[in-house]
Tab-separated table of N, CA and C in Angstrom:
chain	number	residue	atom	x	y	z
A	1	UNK	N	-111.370	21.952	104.969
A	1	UNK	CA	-111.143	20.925	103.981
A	1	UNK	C	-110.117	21.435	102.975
A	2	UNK	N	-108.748	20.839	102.752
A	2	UNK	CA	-108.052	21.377	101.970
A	2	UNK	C	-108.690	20.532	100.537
A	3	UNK	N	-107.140	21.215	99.791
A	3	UNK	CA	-107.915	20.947	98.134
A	3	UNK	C	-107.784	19.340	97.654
A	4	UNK	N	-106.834	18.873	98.743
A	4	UNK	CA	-106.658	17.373	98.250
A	4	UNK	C	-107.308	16.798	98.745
A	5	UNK	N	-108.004	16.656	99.687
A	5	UNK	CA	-109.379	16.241	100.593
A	5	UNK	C	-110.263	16.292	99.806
A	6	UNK	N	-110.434	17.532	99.237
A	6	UNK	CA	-111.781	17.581	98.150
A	6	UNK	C	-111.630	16.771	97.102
A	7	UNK	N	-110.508	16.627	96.360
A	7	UNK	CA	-110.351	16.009	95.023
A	7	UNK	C	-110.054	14.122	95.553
A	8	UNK	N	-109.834	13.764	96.590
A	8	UNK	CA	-110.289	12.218	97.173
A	8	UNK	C	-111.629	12.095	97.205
A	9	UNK	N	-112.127	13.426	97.513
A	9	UNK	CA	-113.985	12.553	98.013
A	9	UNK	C	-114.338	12.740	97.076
A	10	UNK	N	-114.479	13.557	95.939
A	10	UNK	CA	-115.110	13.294	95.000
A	10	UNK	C	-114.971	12.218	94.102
A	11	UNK	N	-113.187	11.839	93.916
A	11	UNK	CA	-113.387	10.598	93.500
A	11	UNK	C	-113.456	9.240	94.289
A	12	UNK	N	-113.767	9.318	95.102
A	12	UNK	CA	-114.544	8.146	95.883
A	12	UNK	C	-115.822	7.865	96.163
A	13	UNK	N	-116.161	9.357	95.152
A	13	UNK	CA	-118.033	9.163	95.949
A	13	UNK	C	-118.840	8.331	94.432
A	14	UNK	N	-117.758	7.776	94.217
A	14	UNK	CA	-118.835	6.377	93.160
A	14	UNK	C	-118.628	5.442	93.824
A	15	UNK	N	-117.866	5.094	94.585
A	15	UNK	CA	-117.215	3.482	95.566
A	15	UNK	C	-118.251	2.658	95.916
A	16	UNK	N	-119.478	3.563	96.900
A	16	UNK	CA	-120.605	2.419	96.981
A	16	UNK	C	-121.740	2.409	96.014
A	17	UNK	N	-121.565	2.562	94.607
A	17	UNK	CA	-122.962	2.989	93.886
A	17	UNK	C	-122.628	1.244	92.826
A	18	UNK	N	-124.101	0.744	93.713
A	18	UNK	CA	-124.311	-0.330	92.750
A	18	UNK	C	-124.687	-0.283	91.047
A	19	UNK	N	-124.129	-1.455	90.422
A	19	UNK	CA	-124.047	-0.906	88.833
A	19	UNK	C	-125.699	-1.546	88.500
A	20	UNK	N	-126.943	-0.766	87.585
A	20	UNK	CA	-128.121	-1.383	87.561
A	20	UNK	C	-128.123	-2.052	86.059
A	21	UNK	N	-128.850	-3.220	86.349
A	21	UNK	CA	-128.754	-4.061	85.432
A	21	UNK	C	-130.305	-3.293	84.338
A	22	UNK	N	-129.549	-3.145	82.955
A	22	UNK	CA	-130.667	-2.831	81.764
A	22	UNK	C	-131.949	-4.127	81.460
A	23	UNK	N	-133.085	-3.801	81.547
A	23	UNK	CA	-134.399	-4.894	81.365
A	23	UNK	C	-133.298	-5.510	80.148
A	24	UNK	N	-133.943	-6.910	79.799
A	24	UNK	CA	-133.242	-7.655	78.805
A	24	UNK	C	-134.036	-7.549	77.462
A	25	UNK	N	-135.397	-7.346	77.187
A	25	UNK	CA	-135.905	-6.991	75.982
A	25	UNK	C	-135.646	-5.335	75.739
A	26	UNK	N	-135.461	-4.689	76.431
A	26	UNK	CA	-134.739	-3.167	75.778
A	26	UNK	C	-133.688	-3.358	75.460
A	27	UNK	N	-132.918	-4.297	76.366
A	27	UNK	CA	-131.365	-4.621	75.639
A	27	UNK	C	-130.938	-4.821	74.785
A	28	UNK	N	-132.266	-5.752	74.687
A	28	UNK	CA	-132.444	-6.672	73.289
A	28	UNK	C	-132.444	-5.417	71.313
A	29	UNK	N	-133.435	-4.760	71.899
A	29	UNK	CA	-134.213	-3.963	70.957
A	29	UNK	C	-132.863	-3.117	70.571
A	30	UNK	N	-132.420	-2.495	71.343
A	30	UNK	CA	-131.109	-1.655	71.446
A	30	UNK	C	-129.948	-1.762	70.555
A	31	UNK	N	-129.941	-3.518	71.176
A	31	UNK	CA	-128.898	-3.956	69.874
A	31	UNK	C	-129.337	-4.134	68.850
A	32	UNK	N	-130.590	-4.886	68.779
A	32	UNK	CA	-130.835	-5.054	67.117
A	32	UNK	C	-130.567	-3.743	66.568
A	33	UNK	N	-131.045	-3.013	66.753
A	33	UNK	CA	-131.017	-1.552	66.416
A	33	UNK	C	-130.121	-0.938	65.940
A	34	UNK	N	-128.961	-1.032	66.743
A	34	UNK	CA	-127.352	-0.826	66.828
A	34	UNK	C	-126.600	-1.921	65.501
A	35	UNK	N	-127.184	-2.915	65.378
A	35	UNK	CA	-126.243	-3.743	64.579
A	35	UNK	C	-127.184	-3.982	63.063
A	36	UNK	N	-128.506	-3.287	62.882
A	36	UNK	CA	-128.869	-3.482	61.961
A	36	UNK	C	-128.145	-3.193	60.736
A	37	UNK	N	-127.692	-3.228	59.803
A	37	UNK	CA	-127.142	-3.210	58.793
A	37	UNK	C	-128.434	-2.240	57.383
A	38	UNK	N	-127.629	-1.307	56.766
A	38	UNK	CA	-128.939	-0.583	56.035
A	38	UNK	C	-127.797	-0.869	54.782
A	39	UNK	N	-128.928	-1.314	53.597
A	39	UNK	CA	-128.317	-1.763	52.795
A	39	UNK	C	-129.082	-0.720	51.404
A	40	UNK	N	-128.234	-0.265	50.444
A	40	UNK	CA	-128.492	0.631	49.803
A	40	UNK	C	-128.714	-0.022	48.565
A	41	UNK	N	-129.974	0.214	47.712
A	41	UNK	CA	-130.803	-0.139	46.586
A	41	UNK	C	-129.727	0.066	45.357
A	42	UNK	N	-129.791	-1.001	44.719
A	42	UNK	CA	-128.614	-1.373	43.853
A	42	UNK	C	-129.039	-0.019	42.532
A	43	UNK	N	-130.617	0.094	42.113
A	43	UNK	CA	-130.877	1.089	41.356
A	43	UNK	C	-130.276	2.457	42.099
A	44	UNK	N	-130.177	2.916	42.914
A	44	UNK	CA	-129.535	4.248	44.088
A	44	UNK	C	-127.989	4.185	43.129
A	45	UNK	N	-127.333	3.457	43.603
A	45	UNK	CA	-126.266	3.067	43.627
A	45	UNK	C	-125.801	3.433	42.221
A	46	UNK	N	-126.287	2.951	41.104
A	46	UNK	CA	-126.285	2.779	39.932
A	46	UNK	C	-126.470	4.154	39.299
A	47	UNK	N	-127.499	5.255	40.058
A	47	UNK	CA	-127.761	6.126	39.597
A	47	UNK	C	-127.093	7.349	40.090
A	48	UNK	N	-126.468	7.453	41.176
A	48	UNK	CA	-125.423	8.103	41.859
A	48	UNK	C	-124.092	7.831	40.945
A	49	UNK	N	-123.330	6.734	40.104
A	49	UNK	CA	-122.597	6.208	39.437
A	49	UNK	C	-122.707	7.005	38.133
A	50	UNK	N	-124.112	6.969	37.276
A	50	UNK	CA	-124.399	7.554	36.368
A	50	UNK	C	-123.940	9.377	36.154
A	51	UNK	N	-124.681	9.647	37.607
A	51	UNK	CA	-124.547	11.245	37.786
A	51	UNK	C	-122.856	11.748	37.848
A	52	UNK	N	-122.217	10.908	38.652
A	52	UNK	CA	-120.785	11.564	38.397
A	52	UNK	C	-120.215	11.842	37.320
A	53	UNK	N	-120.385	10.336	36.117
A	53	UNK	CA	-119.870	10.340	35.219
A	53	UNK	C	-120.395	11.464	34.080
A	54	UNK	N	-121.797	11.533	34.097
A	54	UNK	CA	-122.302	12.625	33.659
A	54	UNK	C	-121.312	14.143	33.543
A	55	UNK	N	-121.553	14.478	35.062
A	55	UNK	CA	-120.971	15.455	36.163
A	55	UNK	C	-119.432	15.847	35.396
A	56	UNK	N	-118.766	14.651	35.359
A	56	UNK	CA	-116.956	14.906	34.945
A	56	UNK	C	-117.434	14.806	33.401
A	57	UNK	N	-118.129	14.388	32.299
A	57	UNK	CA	-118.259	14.365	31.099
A	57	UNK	C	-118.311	15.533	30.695
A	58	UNK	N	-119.096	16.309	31.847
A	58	UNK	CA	-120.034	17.882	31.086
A	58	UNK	C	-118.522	18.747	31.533
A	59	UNK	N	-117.928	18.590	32.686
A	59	UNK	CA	-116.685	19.283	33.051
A	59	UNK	C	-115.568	19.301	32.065
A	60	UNK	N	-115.442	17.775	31.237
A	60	UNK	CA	-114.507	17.937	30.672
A	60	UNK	C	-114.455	18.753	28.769
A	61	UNK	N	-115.522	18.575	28.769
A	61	UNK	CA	-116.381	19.359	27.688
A	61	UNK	C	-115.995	20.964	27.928
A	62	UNK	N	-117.051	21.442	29.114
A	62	UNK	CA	-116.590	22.541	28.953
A	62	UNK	C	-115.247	23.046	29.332
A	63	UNK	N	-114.643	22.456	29.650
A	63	UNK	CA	-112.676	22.455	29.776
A	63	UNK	C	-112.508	22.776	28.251
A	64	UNK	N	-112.669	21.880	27.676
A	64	UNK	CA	-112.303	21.461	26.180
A	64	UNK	C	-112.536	22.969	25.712
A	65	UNK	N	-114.154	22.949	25.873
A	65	UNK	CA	-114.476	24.703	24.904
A	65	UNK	C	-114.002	25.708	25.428
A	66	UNK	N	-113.631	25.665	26.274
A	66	UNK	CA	-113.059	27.199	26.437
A	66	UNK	C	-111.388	27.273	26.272
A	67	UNK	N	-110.736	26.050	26.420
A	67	UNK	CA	-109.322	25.827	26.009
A	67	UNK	C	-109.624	25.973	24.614
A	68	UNK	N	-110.090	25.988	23.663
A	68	UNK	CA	-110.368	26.244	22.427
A	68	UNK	C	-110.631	27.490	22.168
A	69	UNK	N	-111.602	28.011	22.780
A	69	UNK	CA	-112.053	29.719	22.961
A	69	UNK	C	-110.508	30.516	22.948
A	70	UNK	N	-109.849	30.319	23.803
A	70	UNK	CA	-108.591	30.700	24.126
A	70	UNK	C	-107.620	30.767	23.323
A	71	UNK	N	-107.721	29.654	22.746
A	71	UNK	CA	-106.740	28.971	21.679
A	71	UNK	C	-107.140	30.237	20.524
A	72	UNK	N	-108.173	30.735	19.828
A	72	UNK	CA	-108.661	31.254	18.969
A	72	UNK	C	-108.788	33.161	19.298
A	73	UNK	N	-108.605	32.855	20.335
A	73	UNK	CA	-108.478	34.267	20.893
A	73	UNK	C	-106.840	34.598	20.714
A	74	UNK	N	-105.881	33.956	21.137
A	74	UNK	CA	-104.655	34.142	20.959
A	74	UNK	C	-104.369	34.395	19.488
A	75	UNK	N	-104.793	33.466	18.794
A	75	UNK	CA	-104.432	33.263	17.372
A	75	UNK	C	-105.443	34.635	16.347
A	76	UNK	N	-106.364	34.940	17.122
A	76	UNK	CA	-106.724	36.406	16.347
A	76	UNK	C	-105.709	37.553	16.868
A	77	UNK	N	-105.432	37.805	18.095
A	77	UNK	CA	-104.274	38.624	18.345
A	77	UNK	C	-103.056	38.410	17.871
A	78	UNK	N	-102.444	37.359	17.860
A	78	UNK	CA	-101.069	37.057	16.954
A	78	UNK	C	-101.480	37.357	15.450
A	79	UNK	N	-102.240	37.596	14.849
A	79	UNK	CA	-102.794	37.704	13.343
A	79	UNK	C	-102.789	39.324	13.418
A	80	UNK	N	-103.121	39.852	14.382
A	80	UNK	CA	-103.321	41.447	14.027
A	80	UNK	C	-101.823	42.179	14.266
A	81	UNK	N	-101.279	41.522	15.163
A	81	UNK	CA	-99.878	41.535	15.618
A	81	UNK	C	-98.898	41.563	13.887
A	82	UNK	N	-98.709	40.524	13.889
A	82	UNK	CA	-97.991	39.708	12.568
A	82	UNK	C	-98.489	40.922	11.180
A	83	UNK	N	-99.822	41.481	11.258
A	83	UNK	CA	-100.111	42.160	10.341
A	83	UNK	C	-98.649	43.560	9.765
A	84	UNK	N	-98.837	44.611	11.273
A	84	UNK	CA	-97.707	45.520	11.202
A	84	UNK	C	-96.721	45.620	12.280
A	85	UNK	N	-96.139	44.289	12.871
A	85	UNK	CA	-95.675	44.470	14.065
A	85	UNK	C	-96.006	45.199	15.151
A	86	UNK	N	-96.709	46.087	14.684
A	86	UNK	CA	-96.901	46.728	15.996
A	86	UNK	C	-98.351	46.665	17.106
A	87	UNK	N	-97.904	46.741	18.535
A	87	UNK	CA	-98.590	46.241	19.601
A	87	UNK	C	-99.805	47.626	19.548
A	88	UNK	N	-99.617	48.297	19.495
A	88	UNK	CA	-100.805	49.878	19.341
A	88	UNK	C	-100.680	50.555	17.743
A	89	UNK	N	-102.022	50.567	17.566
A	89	UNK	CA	-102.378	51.282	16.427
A	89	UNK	C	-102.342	53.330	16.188
């Protein structure tokens, strides 16, 4: 049996396979199943909404304080600086 012999029969060996028909109440069940629609609780929704804004409020806060921290950190070193010009004591 060469290799192209082999690769014909295998795809021919579905040719006589009858297609079986699915019972019609599993069919049934299957689809409902498949097409049910899940609908998410408007309180969920609302409270997932809440949490982000929360979430980016508290982020932008602590953005804020430590860009400030910074801000005050520079400005004590430029103050000790400015005192005698010089970078080492």
């Amino acid at each position: 049996m060469t290799k192209e012999d082999f690769i014909e029969n295998v795809l021919n060996s579905t040719n006589g396979i009858t297609q079986v028909a699915p019972n019609d109440d599993l069919y049934e069940k299957i689809n409902q199943k498949i097409n049910k629609t899940k609908v998410v609780p408007l309180k969920t929704l609302w409270l997932v909404a809440a949490s982000i804004i929360l979430l980016i409020g508290l982020n932008l806060i602590l953005i804020n304080n430590q860009n400030s921290a910074a801000k005050n950190q520079t400005a004590s070193f430029e103050k000790s600086l400015n005192q005698d010009n010089q970078l080492y004591n």
